[in-house]
Amino acid sequence: MRRRAFLRAGCGGAVVTLLGACGFRPVYMRTESGHYGTAQRELQAINVEVIADRPGQLLRQALQQRFDGSESGLQRRYDLSVDYQVPGMGIAVRQDNSVTRIRLVGLANYTLRGEDPNRTVITKGNARVMDDYNIIDQQFFAADLENEAAQRRVAEATADQITLQLAAFFKQRALAAE
């Protein structure tokens, strides 16, 4: 009972205060002036290069949505190139060798380069995401829709991983410069 009373009395504020005391700073937190923080401003300065095939288009769209902010007029200073593949494999195979479930594995290797004449490599990384979907007998249109939805989910999750990795990199780099 005491714990509930403590939580109602403002434990949330105490936790935030304690985290701030140990040096915790949210990556996406706005500055005191209301503008985006260092990591978000750096993410907005990234140009995502074209990624081949339909899964690549989905990933590029997801990355652009995460990087683009509401502050206009920001100059692009970085180019992000991504090598992206989404192989599929049957994971539920019947005795007649027909597959009833497909696993998609999104594999992304990315390189962030400066837009300087030397195209300096700033950082590299990778992301790996898995998702599955069912294949329903005699429902080919439904299977195509499931495949498209699963590929979209894989692209969204891959974009989340890349965005978090880049935001953490920019935040760390800003802290090291202080």
Coordinates of N, CA and C in Angstrom, one line a residue:
M1 N 0.8 -1.2 0.0 CA 0.0 0.0 0.0 C 0.9 1.3 0.0
R2 N 2.0 1.3 0.7 CA 2.8 2.4 0.8 C 3.4 2.7 -0.6
R3 N 3.7 1.7 -1.3 CA 4.3 1.9 -2.7 C 3.3 2.6 -3.6
R4 N 2.1 2.3 -3.5 CA 1.1 3.0 -4.4 C 1.0 4.4 -4.0
A5 N 1.0 4.7 -2.7 CA 0.9 6.1 -2.2 C 2.1 6.9 -2.7
F6 N 3.3 6.2 -2.6 CA 4.5 6.9 -3.1 C 4.5 7.2 -4.5
L7 N 3.9 6.2 -5.3 CA 3.8 6.5 -6.8 C 2.8 7.6 -7.1
R8 N 1.7 7.7 -6.3 CA 0.8 8.7 -6.5 C 1.3 10.1 -6.1
A9 N 2.2 10.1 -5.1 CA 2.7 11.3 -4.6 C 3.8 12.0 -5.4
G10 N 4.1 11.4 -6.5 CA 5.1 12.0 -7.4 C 6.4 11.3 -7.6
C11 N 6.4 10.0 -7.6 CA 7.6 9.2 -7.8 C 8.2 9.5 -9.1
G12 N 7.4 9.8 -10.1 CA 7.9 10.1 -11.5 C 8.9 11.3 -11.4
G13 N 8.5 12.3 -10.7 CA 9.4 13.5 -10.6 C 10.7 13.1 -9.9
A14 N 10.6 12.3 -8.9 CA 11.8 11.8 -8.2 C 12.8 11.0 -9.1
V15 N 12.2 10.2 -9.9 CA 13.0 9.3 -10.8 C 13.7 10.2 -11.8
V16 N 13.0 11.2 -12.4 CA 13.6 12.1 -13.4 C 14.7 12.9 -12.7
T17 N 14.5 13.3 -11.5 CA 15.5 14.1 -10.8 C 16.8 13.2 -10.6
L18 N 16.5 12.0 -10.1 CA 17.7 11.1 -9.9 C 18.4 10.7 -11.1
L19 N 17.7 10.5 -12.2 CA 18.4 10.2 -13.5 C 19.2 11.4 -14.0
G20 N 18.6 12.6 -13.8 CA 19.4 13.8 -14.2 C 20.6 14.0 -13.4
A21 N 20.6 13.6 -12.1 CA 21.7 13.7 -11.2 C 22.9 12.8 -11.6
C22 N 22.5 11.7 -12.2 CA 23.6 10.8 -12.6 C 24.1 11.0 -14.1
G23 N 23.6 12.1 -14.7 CA 24.1 12.4 -16.0 C 23.3 12.0 -17.2
F24 N 22.1 11.4 -16.9 CA 21.2 11.0 -17.9 C 20.6 12.2 -18.7
R25 N 20.7 12.2 -20.0 CA 20.1 13.2 -20.8 C 19.4 12.5 -22.0
P26 N 18.1 12.7 -22.1 CA 17.4 12.1 -23.2 C 17.9 12.6 -24.6
V27 N 18.0 11.6 -25.5 CA 18.6 11.9 -26.8 C 17.8 12.9 -27.6
Y28 N 16.5 12.8 -27.6 CA 15.6 13.6 -28.4 C 15.1 14.9 -27.7
M29 N 15.6 15.1 -26.5 CA 15.1 16.3 -25.7 C 15.4 17.6 -26.4
R30 N 14.4 18.5 -26.3 CA 14.6 19.8 -26.9 C 15.4 20.7 -25.9
T31 N 16.1 21.7 -26.4 CA 16.9 22.5 -25.6 C 16.0 23.5 -24.8
E32 N 16.6 24.3 -23.9 CA 15.8 25.2 -23.1 C 15.2 26.3 -24.0
S33 N 15.7 26.6 -25.2 CA 15.1 27.5 -26.1 C 14.0 26.9 -26.9
G34 N 13.8 25.6 -26.8 CA 12.7 25.0 -27.5 C 13.1 24.4 -28.8
H35 N 14.3 24.5 -29.2 CA 14.8 24.0 -30.5 C 15.2 22.5 -30.3
Y36 N 15.4 21.8 -31.4 CA 15.8 20.4 -31.3 C 17.2 20.3 -30.7
G37 N 17.5 19.2 -30.0 CA 18.8 19.0 -29.4 C 19.8 18.6 -30.5
T38 N 21.1 18.4 -30.1 CA 22.2 18.2 -31.0 C 21.9 16.9 -31.9
A39 N 21.5 15.8 -31.3 CA 21.2 14.6 -32.1 C 20.2 14.8 -33.1
Q40 N 19.1 15.4 -32.7 CA 18.0 15.6 -33.7 C 18.4 16.5 -34.8
R41 N 19.1 17.6 -34.5 CA 19.6 18.5 -35.6 C 20.5 17.8 -36.5
E42 N 21.4 16.9 -36.0 CA 22.3 16.2 -36.9 C 21.5 15.2 -37.7
L43 N 20.5 14.5 -37.2 CA 19.7 13.6 -38.0 C 19.0 14.3 -39.1
Q44 N 18.6 15.5 -38.9 CA 17.9 16.3 -39.9 C 18.8 16.7 -41.0
A45 N 20.1 16.7 -40.8 CA 21.1 17.1 -41.8 C 21.6 15.9 -42.7
I46 N 20.9 14.7 -42.5 CA 21.3 13.6 -43.3 C 20.4 13.4 -44.5
N47 N 21.1 13.2 -45.6 CA 20.4 12.9 -46.9 C 20.5 11.4 -47.1
V48 N 19.4 10.7 -47.2 CA 19.4 9.2 -47.4 C 19.4 9.0 -48.9
E49 N 20.5 8.3 -49.3 CA 20.7 7.9 -50.7 C 19.6 6.9 -51.1
V50 N 19.4 6.7 -52.4 CA 18.4 5.8 -53.0 C 18.9 4.4 -52.6
I51 N 18.0 3.5 -52.2 CA 18.2 2.1 -51.9 C 17.4 1.3 -52.9
A52 N 18.1 0.3 -53.5 CA 17.5 -0.5 -54.6 C 16.3 -1.4 -54.1
D53 N 15.5 -1.7 -55.0 CA 14.3 -2.6 -54.8 C 13.2 -2.1 -53.9
R54 N 12.1 -2.8 -53.9 CA 11.0 -2.3 -53.1 C 11.3 -2.3 -51.6
P55 N 11.9 -3.3 -51.0 CA 12.3 -3.2 -49.6 C 13.1 -2.0 -49.3
G56 N 14.1 -1.7 -50.2 CA 14.9 -0.5 -50.0 C 14.1 0.8 -50.0
Q57 N 13.1 0.8 -50.9 CA 12.3 2.0 -51.0 C 11.5 2.2 -49.7
L58 N 11.0 1.1 -49.1 CA 10.3 1.2 -47.8 C 11.3 1.6 -46.7
L59 N 12.5 1.1 -46.7 CA 13.4 1.6 -45.7 C 13.8 3.0 -45.9
R60 N 14.0 3.5 -47.1 CA 14.4 4.9 -47.3 C 13.3 5.8 -46.9
Q61 N 12.0 5.4 -47.2 CA 10.9 6.3 -46.7 C 10.9 6.3 -45.2
A62 N 11.0 5.2 -44.5 CA 11.0 5.2 -43.1 C 12.1 6.0 -42.5
L63 N 13.3 5.9 -43.1 CA 14.4 6.7 -42.6 C 14.2 8.2 -42.8
Q64 N 13.7 8.6 -43.9 CA 13.4 10.0 -44.2 C 12.4 10.5 -43.3
Q65 N 11.4 9.7 -42.9 CA 10.3 10.2 -42.0 C 10.9 10.5 -40.6
R66 N 11.9 9.6 -40.2 CA 12.5 9.8 -38.9 C 13.5 11.0 -38.9
F67 N 14.2 11.2 -40.0 CA 15.2 12.2 -40.0 C 14.6 13.6 -40.2
D68 N 13.6 13.8 -41.0 CA 13.1 15.1 -41.4 C 12.4 15.6 -40.1
G69 N 12.7 16.9 -39.8 CA 12.0 17.6 -38.7 C 11.3 18.8 -39.2
S70 N 10.7 19.5 -38.3 CA 9.9 20.6 -38.6 C 10.7 21.9 -38.8
E71 N 12.0 21.9 -38.5 CA 12.8 23.1 -38.7 C 13.3 23.1 -40.2
S72 N 12.8 24.1 -40.9 CA 13.2 24.2 -42.3 C 14.5 24.9 -42.5
G73 N 15.0 24.8 -43.7 CA 16.2 25.5 -44.1 C 17.5 24.9 -43.5
L74 N 17.4 23.7 -43.0 CA 18.6 23.0 -42.5 C 19.4 22.4 -43.7
Q75 N 20.7 22.7 -43.7 CA 21.5 22.3 -44.8 C 21.9 20.8 -44.6
R76 N 21.9 20.0 -45.6 CA 22.3 18.6 -45.5 C 23.8 18.6 -45.5
R77 N 24.4 17.9 -44.5 CA 25.8 17.8 -44.3 C 26.3 16.4 -44.4
Y78 N 25.4 15.4 -44.5 CA 25.8 14.0 -44.5 C 25.0 13.2 -45.5
D79 N 25.6 12.2 -46.1 CA 25.0 11.2 -47.0 C 25.0 9.9 -46.3
L80 N 23.8 9.2 -46.2 CA 23.7 7.9 -45.6 C 23.5 6.9 -46.8
S81 N 24.4 6.0 -46.9 CA 24.2 4.9 -47.9 C 23.9 3.6 -47.1
V82 N 23.0 2.9 -47.6 CA 22.5 1.6 -47.0 C 22.5 0.5 -47.9
D83 N 23.2 -0.6 -47.6 CA 23.1 -1.8 -48.3 C 22.0 -2.7 -47.6
Y84 N 20.9 -2.9 -48.2 CA 19.8 -3.5 -47.5 C 19.3 -4.8 -48.2
Q85 N 19.1 -5.8 -47.5 CA 18.6 -7.1 -48.1 C 17.5 -7.6 -47.1
V86 N 16.5 -8.3 -47.7 CA 15.5 -8.9 -46.9 C 15.3 -10.3 -47.4
P87 N 16.1 -11.3 -47.1 CA 15.9 -12.6 -47.6 C 14.8 -13.3 -46.7
G88 N 14.1 -14.2 -47.4 CA 13.0 -14.9 -46.7 C 13.3 -16.4 -46.7
M89 N 12.8 -17.1 -45.7 CA 13.1 -18.5 -45.6 C 11.8 -19.2 -45.0
G90 N 11.5 -20.4 -45.5 CA 10.4 -21.1 -44.9 C 10.7 -21.7 -43.6
I91 N 9.9 -21.4 -42.6 CA 10.2 -22.0 -41.2 C 9.1 -23.0 -40.8
A92 N 8.0 -23.0 -41.5 CA 7.0 -24.0 -41.1 C 6.7 -24.8 -42.4
V93 N 7.3 -26.0 -42.5 CA 7.2 -26.8 -43.7 C 6.4 -28.1 -43.4
R94 N 5.5 -28.4 -44.2 CA 4.6 -29.6 -44.0 C 5.3 -30.8 -44.6
Q95 N 4.7 -31.9 -44.4 CA 5.3 -33.2 -44.9 C 5.3 -33.2 -46.4
D96 N 4.5 -32.5 -47.1 CA 4.5 -32.5 -48.5 C 5.4 -31.4 -49.1
N97 N 6.3 -30.8 -48.2 CA 7.2 -29.8 -48.5 C 6.6 -28.4 -48.9
S98 N 5.4 -28.2 -48.6 CA 4.8 -26.9 -48.8 C 5.1 -26.0 -47.5
V99 N 5.3 -24.8 -47.7 CA 5.7 -23.8 -46.7 C 4.4 -23.1 -46.2
T100 N 4.2 -23.0 -44.9 CA 3.1 -22.3 -44.4 C 3.4 -21.0 -43.6
R101 N 4.7 -20.8 -43.3 CA 5.2 -19.6 -42.6 C 6.5 -19.2 -43.2
I102 N 6.7 -17.9 -43.4 CA 7.9 -17.3 -43.9 C 8.5 -16.4 -42.9
R103 N 9.8 -16.5 -42.7 CA 10.6 -15.6 -41.9 C 11.4 -14.6 -42.8
L104 N 11.2 -13.3 -42.6 CA 12.0 -12.3 -43.3 C 13.0 -11.8 -42.3
V105 N 14.2 -11.7 -42.8 CA 15.3 -11.1 -42.0 C 15.9 -9.9 -42.8
G106 N 15.7 -8.7 -42.2 CA 16.2 -7.5 -42.7 C 17.6 -7.3 -42.3
L107 N 18.5 -7.2 -43.2 CA 19.9 -7.0 -43.0 C 20.4 -5.7 -43.6
A108 N 20.8 -4.7 -42.8 CA 21.2 -3.4 -43.3 C 22.6 -3.1 -42.8
N109 N 23.5 -2.7 -43.7 CA 24.8 -2.2 -43.4 C 24.8 -0.8 -43.9
Y110 N 25.1 0.2 -43.0 CA 25.0 1.6 -43.4 C 26.4 2.3 -43.2
T111 N 26.6 3.3 -44.0 CA 27.8 4.2 -43.9 C 27.3 5.6 -44.0
L112 N 27.7 6.4 -43.0 CA 27.4 7.8 -43.0 C 28.7 8.6 -43.4
R113 N 28.6 9.4 -44.5 CA 29.7 10.1 -45.0 C 29.4 11.6 -45.0
G114 N 30.4 12.4 -44.8 CA 30.3 13.8 -44.9 C 30.1 14.2 -46.4
E115 N 29.5 15.4 -46.6 CA 29.3 15.9 -47.9 C 30.5 16.8 -48.3
D116 N 31.7 16.5 -47.8 CA 32.9 17.2 -48.2 C 33.4 16.5 -49.4
P117 N 34.4 17.2 -50.1 CA 35.0 16.7 -51.3 C 35.6 15.2 -51.2
N118 N 36.1 14.9 -50.0 CA 36.7 13.6 -49.8 C 35.7 12.5 -49.4
R119 N 34.4 12.9 -49.1 CA 33.4 12.0 -48.7 C 33.9 11.2 -47.5
T120 N 34.3 11.9 -46.5 CA 34.9 11.3 -45.3 C 33.8 10.4 -44.6
V121 N 34.3 9.2 -44.3 CA 33.4 8.3 -43.5 C 33.4 8.7 -42.1
I122 N 32.1 9.0 -41.6 CA 32.0 9.5 -40.2 C 31.7 8.3 -39.3
T123 N 30.8 7.4 -39.7 CA 30.5 6.2 -38.9 C 29.9 5.1 -39.8
K124 N 30.0 3.9 -39.3 CA 29.4 2.8 -40.0 C 28.6 2.0 -39.0
G125 N 27.7 1.2 -39.4 CA 27.0 0.3 -38.5 C 26.1 -0.7 -39.2
N126 N 25.4 -1.4 -38.5 CA 24.4 -2.4 -39.1 C 23.2 -2.6 -38.2
A127 N 22.2 -3.1 -38.9 CA 21.0 -3.4 -38.1 C 20.4 -4.8 -38.7
R128 N 19.8 -5.5 -37.8 CA 19.2 -6.8 -38.2 C 17.9 -6.9 -37.5
V129 N 16.8 -7.3 -38.3 CA 15.5 -7.4 -37.8 C 14.8 -8.6 -38.4
M130 N 14.0 -9.3 -37.7 CA 13.3 -10.4 -38.2 C 11.8 -10.2 -38.0
D131 N 11.0 -10.8 -38.9 CA 9.5 -10.8 -38.8 C 9.0 -12.0 -39.6
D132 N 7.9 -12.5 -39.3 CA 7.3 -13.7 -39.9 C 5.9 -13.3 -40.4
Y133 N 5.4 -14.2 -41.4 CA 4.0 -14.1 -41.8 C 3.6 -15.5 -42.3
N134 N 2.3 -15.7 -42.2 CA 1.7 -17.0 -42.6 C 1.3 -17.0 -44.0
I135 N 1.4 -18.1 -44.7 CA 0.9 -18.3 -46.0 C -0.4 -19.2 -45.9
I136 N -1.5 -18.6 -46.3 CA -2.8 -19.4 -46.2 C -3.0 -20.1 -47.5
D137 N -3.4 -21.3 -47.4 CA -3.7 -22.1 -48.6 C -4.7 -21.5 -49.5
Q138 N -4.4 -21.5 -50.8 CA -5.2 -21.0 -51.9 C -5.6 -19.5 -51.7
Q139 N -4.9 -18.8 -51.0 CA -5.1 -17.3 -50.8 C -3.9 -16.5 -51.2
F140 N -3.6 -16.6 -52.5 CA -2.4 -15.9 -53.0 C -2.4 -14.4 -52.8
F141 N -3.5 -13.8 -53.0 CA -3.6 -12.3 -52.8 C -3.3 -12.0 -51.3
A142 N -3.9 -12.8 -50.4 CA -3.7 -12.5 -49.0 C -2.2 -12.7 -48.6
A143 N -1.6 -13.7 -49.2 CA -0.2 -13.9 -49.0 C 0.7 -12.8 -49.5
D144 N 0.3 -12.2 -50.6 CA 1.0 -11.0 -51.1 C 0.9 -9.8 -50.2
L145 N -0.3 -9.6 -49.7 CA -0.6 -8.6 -48.7 C 0.2 -8.8 -47.4
E146 N 0.2 -10.0 -46.9 CA 1.0 -10.3 -45.7 C 2.5 -10.1 -45.9
N147 N 3.0 -10.5 -47.1 CA 4.4 -10.2 -47.4 C 4.7 -8.7 -47.4
E148 N 3.9 -8.0 -48.1 CA 4.1 -6.5 -48.1 C 4.0 -5.9 -46.7
A149 N 3.1 -6.3 -45.9 CA 3.0 -5.8 -44.5 C 4.2 -6.2 -43.7
A150 N 4.6 -7.4 -43.9 CA 5.8 -7.9 -43.1 C 7.1 -7.1 -43.6
Q151 N 7.2 -6.9 -44.9 CA 8.3 -6.1 -45.4 C 8.3 -4.7 -44.8
R152 N 7.1 -4.1 -44.7 CA 7.0 -2.8 -44.2 C 7.4 -2.7 -42.7
R153 N 6.9 -3.8 -42.0 CA 7.3 -3.8 -40.5 C 8.8 -4.0 -40.4
V154 N 9.4 -4.8 -41.2 CA 10.9 -5.0 -41.1 C 11.6 -3.7 -41.5
A155 N 11.1 -3.0 -42.5 CA 11.7 -1.7 -42.8 C 11.6 -0.7 -41.7
E156 N 10.4 -0.6 -41.1 CA 10.2 0.3 -40.0 C 11.1 0.0 -38.8
A157 N 11.2 -1.2 -38.4 CA 12.1 -1.6 -37.3 C 13.5 -1.4 -37.6
T158 N 13.9 -1.7 -38.9 CA 15.3 -1.4 -39.3 C 15.6 0.1 -39.2
A159 N 14.7 0.9 -39.7 CA 14.9 2.4 -39.6 C 15.0 2.8 -38.2
D160 N 14.2 2.2 -37.3 CA 14.3 2.6 -35.9 C 15.7 2.3 -35.3
Q161 N 16.2 1.1 -35.6 CA 17.5 0.8 -35.2 C 18.6 1.7 -35.7
I162 N 18.6 2.0 -37.0 CA 19.6 2.9 -37.6 C 19.5 4.3 -37.0
T163 N 18.2 4.8 -36.8 CA 18.0 6.1 -36.3 C 18.6 6.2 -34.8
L164 N 18.3 5.2 -34.0 CA 18.8 5.2 -32.6 C 20.3 5.1 -32.6
Q165 N 20.9 4.3 -33.5 CA 22.3 4.2 -33.5 C 23.0 5.5 -33.9
L166 N 22.4 6.1 -34.9 CA 23.0 7.4 -35.3 C 22.8 8.5 -34.3
A167 N 21.6 8.5 -33.7 CA 21.3 9.5 -32.6 C 22.3 9.3 -31.5
A168 N 22.5 8.1 -31.1 CA 23.5 7.9 -30.0 C 24.9 8.3 -30.4
F169 N 25.2 8.0 -31.6 CA 26.6 8.4 -32.1 C 26.7 10.0 -32.0
F170 N 25.7 10.7 -32.6 CA 25.8 12.2 -32.5 C 25.8 12.7 -31.1
K171 N 25.0 12.1 -30.2 CA 24.9 12.6 -28.9 C 26.3 12.3 -28.2
Q172 N 26.8 11.2 -28.4 CA 28.1 10.9 -27.8 C 29.2 11.8 -28.3
R173 N 29.2 12.1 -29.6 CA 30.2 13.0 -30.2 C 30.0 14.4 -29.7
A174 N 28.8 14.8 -29.4 CA 28.6 16.2 -28.9 C 29.1 16.2 -27.4
L175 N 28.8 15.2 -26.7 CA 29.3 15.1 -25.3 C 30.8 15.1 -25.2
A176 N 31.5 14.4 -26.1 CA 32.9 14.4 -26.2 C 33.5 15.7 -26.5
A177 N 32.8 16.5 -27.3 CA 33.3 17.8 -27.7 C 33.1 18.9 -26.6
E178 N 32.3 18.6 -25.6 CA 32.0 19.6 -24.5 C 33.2 19.7 -23.6

